[in-house]
Amino acid sequence: MVSDTLRQRILNTVRAIPAGRVSSYGRVASRAGIPRGGRVTAAALRDATPAVPWHRVLRADGRIAFDADHPLHGEQVSRLRAEGVVVHNGRVNLNRYAWQPDAADDLLLPPDDT
DNA sequence: GGGGTGACAATTC
DNA sequence: GGAATTGCCACCC
């Protein structure tokens, strides 16, 4: 596991992601003080998954971090859809759902470019 | 101490 | 678009 300090920051950041929005490992890591520590975020989540909305954390390209055949893949997709996030083929349109602390969580969604 | 791994990412070719 | 490299932090041989 990562140090308590980083783990705290990481989990804290993940918890700050509002429902219906998503972020990426890199973004979370960056906010936690680790510019390229995507793996650290992954480690922290893996270790402290219980009460954290881990499903709102995706890879930088918007894809689910797990392989399609991994059990948690479907789990994550289900949870995201339950919050209104559209998932196409294991992918999420970050242009629409990427969490931006500055933006209100109830603003109109930008156009979908798929 | 050294090398490999991991729910990853940015850079480069 | 893809592959290879390097960075990040902790863990395990």
PDB file of N, CA, C and O in Angstrom, chain A residues 18-73:
ATOM      1  N   PRO A  18     -18.247  13.887  -7.692  1.00  0.00           N
ATOM      2  CA  PRO A  18     -19.699  13.786  -7.569  1.00  0.00           C
ATOM      3  C   PRO A  18     -20.272  12.645  -8.405  1.00  0.00           C
ATOM      4  O   PRO A  18     -19.682  12.268  -9.421  1.00  0.00           O
ATOM      5  N   ALA A  19     -21.405  12.133  -7.991  1.00  0.00           N
ATOM      6  CA  ALA A  19     -22.050  11.054  -8.740  1.00  0.00           C
ATOM      7  C   ALA A  19     -22.389  11.530 -10.136  1.00  0.00           C
ATOM      8  O   ALA A  19     -22.752  12.679 -10.346  1.00  0.00           O
ATOM      9  N   GLY A  20     -22.227  10.669 -11.102  1.00  0.00           N
ATOM     10  CA  GLY A  20     -22.541  11.029 -12.475  1.00  0.00           C
ATOM     11  C   GLY A  20     -21.361  11.661 -13.183  1.00  0.00           C
ATOM     12  O   GLY A  20     -21.442  12.046 -14.336  1.00  0.00           O
ATOM     13  N   ARG A  21     -20.253  11.789 -12.484  1.00  0.00           N
ATOM     14  CA  ARG A  21     -19.038  12.350 -13.081  1.00  0.00           C
ATOM     15  C   ARG A  21     -17.921  11.354 -12.873  1.00  0.00           C
ATOM     16  O   ARG A  21     -17.959  10.534 -11.964  1.00  0.00           O
ATOM     17  N   VAL A  22     -16.886  11.461 -13.684  1.00  0.00           N
ATOM     18  CA  VAL A  22     -15.769  10.538 -13.542  1.00  0.00           C
ATOM     19  C   VAL A  22     -14.439  11.292 -13.589  1.00  0.00           C
ATOM     20  O   VAL A  22     -14.388  12.446 -14.000  1.00  0.00           O
ATOM     21  N   SER A  23     -13.388  10.638 -13.154  1.00  0.00           N
ATOM     22  CA  SER A  23     -12.054  11.230 -13.208  1.00  0.00           C
ATOM     23  C   SER A  23     -11.097  10.107 -13.611  1.00  0.00           C
ATOM     24  O   SER A  23     -11.528   8.983 -13.834  1.00  0.00           O
ATOM     25  N   SER A  24      -9.833  10.430 -13.676  1.00  0.00           N
ATOM     26  CA  SER A  24      -8.873   9.397 -14.077  1.00  0.00           C
ATOM     27  C   SER A  24      -7.831   9.218 -12.979  1.00  0.00           C
ATOM     28  O   SER A  24      -7.676  10.070 -12.107  1.00  0.00           O
ATOM     29  N   TYR A  25      -7.135   8.130 -13.044  1.00  0.00           N
ATOM     30  CA  TYR A  25      -6.104   7.824 -12.050  1.00  0.00           C
ATOM     31  C   TYR A  25      -5.084   8.954 -12.011  1.00  0.00           C
ATOM     32  O   TYR A  25      -4.651   9.377 -10.943  1.00  0.00           O
ATOM     33  N   GLY A  26      -4.714   9.413 -13.182  1.00  0.00           N
ATOM     34  CA  GLY A  26      -3.707  10.459 -13.262  1.00  0.00           C
ATOM     35  C   GLY A  26      -4.185  11.746 -12.612  1.00  0.00           C
ATOM     36  O   GLY A  26      -3.436  12.423 -11.920  1.00  0.00           O
ATOM     37  N   ARG A  27      -5.468  12.098 -12.884  1.00  0.00           N
ATOM     38  CA  ARG A  27      -6.022  13.320 -12.321  1.00  0.00           C
ATOM     39  C   ARG A  27      -6.035  13.254 -10.806  1.00  0.00           C
ATOM     40  O   ARG A  27      -5.624  14.190 -10.125  1.00  0.00           O
ATOM     41  N   VAL A  28      -6.511  12.130 -10.316  1.00  0.00           N
ATOM     42  CA  VAL A  28      -6.565  11.932  -8.871  1.00  0.00           C
ATOM     43  C   VAL A  28      -5.167  12.000  -8.276  1.00  0.00           C
ATOM     44  O   VAL A  28      -4.930  12.685  -7.286  1.00  0.00           O
ATOM     45  N   ALA A  29      -4.239  11.307  -8.908  1.00  0.00           N
ATOM     46  CA  ALA A  29      -2.863  11.285  -8.417  1.00  0.00           C
ATOM     47  C   ALA A  29      -2.305  12.701  -8.389  1.00  0.00           C
ATOM     48  O   ALA A  29      -1.703  13.132  -7.412  1.00  0.00           O
ATOM     49  N   SER A  30      -2.540  13.424  -9.466  1.00  0.00           N
ATOM     50  CA  SER A  30      -2.033  14.780  -9.583  1.00  0.00           C
ATOM     51  C   SER A  30      -2.563  15.644  -8.438  1.00  0.00           C
ATOM     52  O   SER A  30      -1.827  16.394  -7.808  1.00  0.00           O
ATOM     53  N   ARG A  31      -3.856  15.534  -8.197  1.00  0.00           N
ATOM     54  CA  ARG A  31      -4.499  16.292  -7.127  1.00  0.00           C
ATOM     55  C   ARG A  31      -3.952  15.889  -5.771  1.00  0.00           C
ATOM     56  O   ARG A  31      -3.950  16.648  -4.823  1.00  0.00           O
ATOM     57  N   ALA A  32      -3.474  14.647  -5.701  1.00  0.00           N
ATOM     58  CA  ALA A  32      -2.931  14.138  -4.442  1.00  0.00           C
ATOM     59  C   ALA A  32      -1.445  14.472  -4.314  1.00  0.00           C
ATOM     60  O   ALA A  32      -0.799  14.097  -3.347  1.00  0.00           O
ATOM     61  N   GLY A  33      -0.908  15.160  -5.315  1.00  0.00           N
ATOM     62  CA  GLY A  33       0.487  15.571  -5.245  1.00  0.00           C
ATOM     63  C   GLY A  33       1.452  14.646  -5.953  1.00  0.00           C
ATOM     64  O   GLY A  33       2.659  14.689  -5.716  1.00  0.00           O
ATOM     65  N   ILE A  34       0.920  13.779  -6.844  1.00  0.00           N
ATOM     66  CA  ILE A  34       1.790  12.865  -7.569  1.00  0.00           C
ATOM     67  C   ILE A  34       1.527  13.003  -9.065  1.00  0.00           C
ATOM     68  O   ILE A  34       0.697  12.304  -9.622  1.00  0.00           O
ATOM     69  N   PRO A  35       2.236  13.924  -9.724  1.00  0.00           N
ATOM     70  CA  PRO A  35       2.030  14.238 -11.139  1.00  0.00           C
ATOM     71  C   PRO A  35       1.873  13.029 -12.046  1.00  0.00           C
ATOM     72  O   PRO A  35       1.005  12.978 -12.868  1.00  0.00           O
ATOM     73  N   ARG A  36       2.715  12.034 -11.927  1.00  0.00           N
ATOM     74  CA  ARG A  36       2.576  10.869 -12.822  1.00  0.00           C
ATOM     75  C   ARG A  36       2.342   9.601 -12.050  1.00  0.00           C
ATOM     76  O   ARG A  36       2.753   8.538 -12.478  1.00  0.00           O
ATOM     77  N   GLY A  37       1.691   9.752 -10.929  1.00  0.00           N
ATOM     78  CA  GLY A  37       1.496   8.569 -10.088  1.00  0.00           C
ATOM     79  C   GLY A  37       0.182   7.841 -10.253  1.00  0.00           C
ATOM     80  O   GLY A  37      -0.491   7.500  -9.296  1.00  0.00           O
ATOM     81  N   GLY A  38      -0.166   7.592 -11.484  1.00  0.00           N
ATOM     82  CA  GLY A  38      -1.401   6.855 -11.721  1.00  0.00           C
ATOM     83  C   GLY A  38      -1.401   5.513 -11.010  1.00  0.00           C
ATOM     84  O   GLY A  38      -2.401   5.091 -10.445  1.00  0.00           O
ATOM     85  N   ARG A  39      -0.271   4.890 -11.006  1.00  0.00           N
ATOM     86  CA  ARG A  39      -0.177   3.563 -10.377  1.00  0.00           C
ATOM     87  C   ARG A  39      -0.398   3.653  -8.891  1.00  0.00           C
ATOM     88  O   ARG A  39      -0.899   2.724  -8.264  1.00  0.00           O
ATOM     89  N   VAL A  40       0.024   4.756  -8.309  1.00  0.00           N
ATOM     90  CA  VAL A  40      -0.137   4.933  -6.872  1.00  0.00           C
ATOM     91  C   VAL A  40      -1.626   5.025  -6.548  1.00  0.00           C
ATOM     92  O   VAL A  40      -2.098   4.460  -5.559  1.00  0.00           O
ATOM     93  N   THR A  41      -2.353   5.729  -7.394  1.00  0.00           N
ATOM     94  CA  THR A  41      -3.791   5.837  -7.194  1.00  0.00           C
ATOM     95  C   THR A  41      -4.407   4.447  -7.270  1.00  0.00           C
ATOM     96  O   THR A  41      -5.239   4.074  -6.443  1.00  0.00           O
ATOM     97  N   ALA A  42      -3.987   3.702  -8.246  1.00  0.00           N
ATOM     98  CA  ALA A  42      -4.504   2.345  -8.406  1.00  0.00           C
ATOM     99  C   ALA A  42      -4.216   1.522  -7.155  1.00  0.00           C
ATOM    100  O   ALA A  42      -5.080   0.809  -6.654  1.00  0.00           O
ATOM    101  N   ALA A  43      -3.012   1.649  -6.649  1.00  0.00           N
ATOM    102  CA  ALA A  43      -2.622   0.891  -5.466  1.00  0.00           C
ATOM    103  C   ALA A  43      -3.477   1.296  -4.275  1.00  0.00           C
ATOM    104  O   ALA A  43      -3.941   0.453  -3.506  1.00  0.00           O
ATOM    105  N   ALA A  44      -3.698   2.593  -4.150  1.00  0.00           N
ATOM    106  CA  ALA A  44      -4.483   3.102  -3.033  1.00  0.00           C
ATOM    107  C   ALA A  44      -5.920   2.592  -3.121  1.00  0.00           C
ATOM    108  O   ALA A  44      -6.505   2.162  -2.132  1.00  0.00           O
ATOM    109  N   LEU A  45      -6.480   2.636  -4.303  1.00  0.00           N
ATOM    110  CA  LEU A  45      -7.857   2.176  -4.485  1.00  0.00           C
ATOM    111  C   LEU A  45      -7.942   0.682  -4.228  1.00  0.00           C
ATOM    112  O   LEU A  45      -8.850   0.198  -3.563  1.00  0.00           O
ATOM    113  N   ARG A  46      -7.001  -0.032  -4.742  1.00  0.00           N
ATOM    114  CA  ARG A  46      -7.014  -1.466  -4.584  1.00  0.00           C
ATOM    115  C   ARG A  46      -6.956  -1.835  -3.116  1.00  0.00           C
ATOM    116  O   ARG A  46      -7.600  -2.766  -2.674  1.00  0.00           O
ATOM    117  N   ASP A  47      -6.208  -1.064  -2.378  1.00  0.00           N
ATOM    118  CA  ASP A  47      -6.050  -1.343  -0.956  1.00  0.00           C
ATOM    119  C   ASP A  47      -7.212  -0.848  -0.116  1.00  0.00           C
ATOM    120  O   ASP A  47      -7.550  -1.444   0.888  1.00  0.00           O
ATOM    121  N   ALA A  48      -7.808   0.263  -0.538  1.00  0.00           N
ATOM    122  CA  ALA A  48      -8.859   0.862   0.288  1.00  0.00           C
ATOM    123  C   ALA A  48     -10.170   1.034  -0.460  1.00  0.00           C
ATOM    124  O   ALA A  48     -10.829   2.037  -0.328  1.00  0.00           O
ATOM    125  N   THR A  49     -10.551   0.071  -1.223  1.00  0.00           N
ATOM    126  CA  THR A  49     -11.780   0.156  -2.013  1.00  0.00           C
ATOM    127  C   THR A  49     -13.091   0.262  -1.244  1.00  0.00           C
ATOM    128  O   THR A  49     -14.026   0.814  -1.769  1.00  0.00           O
ATOM    129  N   PRO A  50     -13.209  -0.269  -0.058  1.00  0.00           N
ATOM    130  CA  PRO A  50     -14.476  -0.425   0.636  1.00  0.00           C
ATOM    131  C   PRO A  50     -15.495   0.704   0.512  1.00  0.00           C
ATOM    132  O   PRO A  50     -16.531   0.501  -0.071  1.00  0.00           O
ATOM    133  N   ALA A  51     -15.229   1.860   1.071  1.00  0.00           N
ATOM    134  CA  ALA A  51     -16.236   2.919   1.079  1.00  0.00           C
ATOM    135  C   ALA A  51     -15.924   4.054   0.123  1.00  0.00           C
ATOM    136  O   ALA A  51     -16.359   5.177   0.322  1.00  0.00           O
ATOM    137  N   VAL A  52     -15.181   3.777  -0.911  1.00  0.00           N
ATOM    138  CA  VAL A  52     -14.796   4.818  -1.855  1.00  0.00           C
ATOM    139  C   VAL A  52     -15.439   4.562  -3.221  1.00  0.00           C
ATOM    140  O   VAL A  52     -15.517   3.426  -3.656  1.00  0.00           O
ATOM    141  N   PRO A  53     -15.921   5.613  -3.862  1.00  0.00           N
ATOM    142  CA  PRO A  53     -16.525   5.471  -5.196  1.00  0.00           C
ATOM    143  C   PRO A  53     -15.476   5.197  -6.259  1.00  0.00           C
ATOM    144  O   PRO A  53     -15.297   5.980  -7.185  1.00  0.00           O
ATOM    145  N   TRP A  54     -14.828   4.089  -6.161  1.00  0.00           N
ATOM    146  CA  TRP A  54     -13.742   3.730  -7.074  1.00  0.00           C
ATOM    147  C   TRP A  54     -14.210   3.614  -8.526  1.00  0.00           C
ATOM    148  O   TRP A  54     -13.427   3.755  -9.450  1.00  0.00           O
ATOM    149  N   HIS A  55     -15.492   3.352  -8.702  1.00  0.00           N
ATOM    150  CA  HIS A  55     -16.009   3.165 -10.063  1.00  0.00           C
ATOM    151  C   HIS A  55     -15.999   4.453 -10.864  1.00  0.00           C
ATOM    152  O   HIS A  55     -16.122   4.423 -12.079  1.00  0.00           O
ATOM    153  N   ARG A  56     -15.832   5.597 -10.178  1.00  0.00           N
ATOM    154  CA  ARG A  56     -15.803   6.872 -10.902  1.00  0.00           C
ATOM    155  C   ARG A  56     -14.403   7.189 -11.388  1.00  0.00           C
ATOM    156  O   ARG A  56     -14.148   8.254 -11.930  1.00  0.00           O
ATOM    157  N   VAL A  57     -13.469   6.299 -11.183  1.00  0.00           N
ATOM    158  CA  VAL A  57     -12.089   6.510 -11.625  1.00  0.00           C
ATOM    159  C   VAL A  57     -11.791   5.629 -12.835  1.00  0.00           C
ATOM    160  O   VAL A  57     -11.874   4.416 -12.764  1.00  0.00           O
ATOM    161  N   LEU A  58     -11.467   6.288 -13.946  1.00  0.00           N
ATOM    162  CA  LEU A  58     -11.181   5.578 -15.196  1.00  0.00           C
ATOM    163  C   LEU A  58      -9.752   5.820 -15.636  1.00  0.00           C
ATOM    164  O   LEU A  58      -9.049   6.625 -15.050  1.00  0.00           O
ATOM    165  N   ARG A  59      -9.370   5.151 -16.704  1.00  0.00           N
ATOM    166  CA  ARG A  59      -8.045   5.394 -17.259  1.00  0.00           C
ATOM    167  C   ARG A  59      -8.071   6.718 -17.997  1.00  0.00           C
ATOM    168  O   ARG A  59      -9.134   7.272 -18.254  1.00  0.00           O
ATOM    169  N   ALA A  60      -6.896   7.243 -18.312  1.00  0.00           N
ATOM    170  CA  ALA A  60      -6.783   8.569 -18.918  1.00  0.00           C
ATOM    171  C   ALA A  60      -7.535   8.687 -20.230  1.00  0.00           C
ATOM    172  O   ALA A  60      -7.957   9.768 -20.620  1.00  0.00           O
ATOM    173  N   ASP A  61      -7.723   7.587 -20.939  1.00  0.00           N
ATOM    174  CA  ASP A  61      -8.414   7.631 -22.224  1.00  0.00           C
ATOM    175  C   ASP A  61      -9.910   7.361 -22.076  1.00  0.00           C
ATOM    176  O   ASP A  61     -10.622   7.262 -23.064  1.00  0.00           O
ATOM    177  N   GLY A  62     -10.366   7.247 -20.860  1.00  0.00           N
ATOM    178  CA  GLY A  62     -11.795   7.044 -20.638  1.00  0.00           C
ATOM    179  C   GLY A  62     -12.242   5.595 -20.615  1.00  0.00           C
ATOM    180  O   GLY A  62     -13.421   5.314 -20.455  1.00  0.00           O
ATOM    181  N   ARG A  63     -11.304   4.684 -20.742  1.00  0.00           N
ATOM    182  CA  ARG A  63     -11.701   3.278 -20.710  1.00  0.00           C
ATOM    183  C   ARG A  63     -11.666   2.745 -19.290  1.00  0.00           C
ATOM    184  O   ARG A  63     -10.926   3.227 -18.448  1.00  0.00           O
ATOM    185  N   ILE A  64     -12.468   1.697 -19.067  1.00  0.00           N
ATOM    186  CA  ILE A  64     -12.454   1.033 -17.775  1.00  0.00           C
ATOM    187  C   ILE A  64     -11.066   0.426 -17.605  1.00  0.00           C
ATOM    188  O   ILE A  64     -10.477  -0.055 -18.553  1.00  0.00           O
ATOM    189  N   ALA A  65     -10.567   0.485 -16.380  1.00  0.00           N
ATOM    190  CA  ALA A  65      -9.208  -0.005 -16.147  1.00  0.00           C
ATOM    191  C   ALA A  65      -9.065  -1.516 -16.232  1.00  0.00           C
ATOM    192  O   ALA A  65      -7.959  -2.014 -16.400  1.00  0.00           O
ATOM    193  N   PHE A  66     -10.197  -2.222 -16.148  1.00  0.00           N
ATOM    194  CA  PHE A  66     -10.128  -3.686 -16.175  1.00  0.00           C
ATOM    195  C   PHE A  66     -10.401  -4.240 -17.558  1.00  0.00           C
ATOM    196  O   PHE A  66     -11.040  -3.600 -18.381  1.00  0.00           O
ATOM    197  N   ASP A  67      -9.955  -5.442 -17.791  1.00  0.00           N
ATOM    198  CA  ASP A  67     -10.266  -6.129 -19.041  1.00  0.00           C
ATOM    199  C   ASP A  67     -11.748  -6.473 -19.007  1.00  0.00           C
ATOM    200  O   ASP A  67     -12.333  -6.626 -17.940  1.00  0.00           O
ATOM    201  N   ALA A  68     -12.323  -6.612 -20.188  1.00  0.00           N
ATOM    202  CA  ALA A  68     -13.757  -6.888 -20.280  1.00  0.00           C
ATOM    203  C   ALA A  68     -14.150  -8.164 -19.542  1.00  0.00           C
ATOM    204  O   ALA A  68     -15.261  -8.275 -19.051  1.00  0.00           O
ATOM    205  N   ASP A  69     -13.246  -9.097 -19.436  1.00  0.00           N
ATOM    206  CA  ASP A  69     -13.594 -10.357 -18.783  1.00  0.00           C
ATOM    207  C   ASP A  69     -13.329 -10.348 -17.279  1.00  0.00           C
ATOM    208  O   ASP A  69     -13.615 -11.307 -16.590  1.00  0.00           O
ATOM    209  N   HIS A  70     -12.785  -9.238 -16.813  1.00  0.00           N
ATOM    210  CA  HIS A  70     -12.538  -9.143 -15.383  1.00  0.00           C
ATOM    211  C   HIS A  70     -13.852  -8.866 -14.660  1.00  0.00           C
ATOM    212  O   HIS A  70     -14.658  -8.068 -15.115  1.00  0.00           O
ATOM    213  N   PRO A  71     -14.094  -9.553 -13.547  1.00  0.00           N
ATOM    214  CA  PRO A  71     -15.326  -9.399 -12.763  1.00  0.00           C
ATOM    215  C   PRO A  71     -15.677  -7.957 -12.434  1.00  0.00           C
ATOM    216  O   PRO A  71     -16.828  -7.554 -12.567  1.00  0.00           O
ATOM    217  N   LEU A  72     -14.705  -7.206 -12.013  1.00  0.00           N
ATOM    218  CA  LEU A  72     -14.960  -5.826 -11.612  1.00  0.00           C
ATOM    219  C   LEU A  72     -15.316  -4.909 -12.777  1.00  0.00           C
ATOM    220  O   LEU A  72     -15.837  -3.821 -12.579  1.00  0.00           O
ATOM    221  N   HIS A  73     -15.046  -5.355 -13.986  1.00  0.00           N
ATOM    222  CA  HIS A  73     -15.366  -4.531 -15.153  1.00  0.00           C
ATOM    223  C   HIS A  73     -16.873  -4.276 -15.206  1.00  0.00           C
ATOM    224  O   HIS A  73     -17.323  -3.130 -15.237  1.00  0.00           O
TER     225      HIS A  73
END
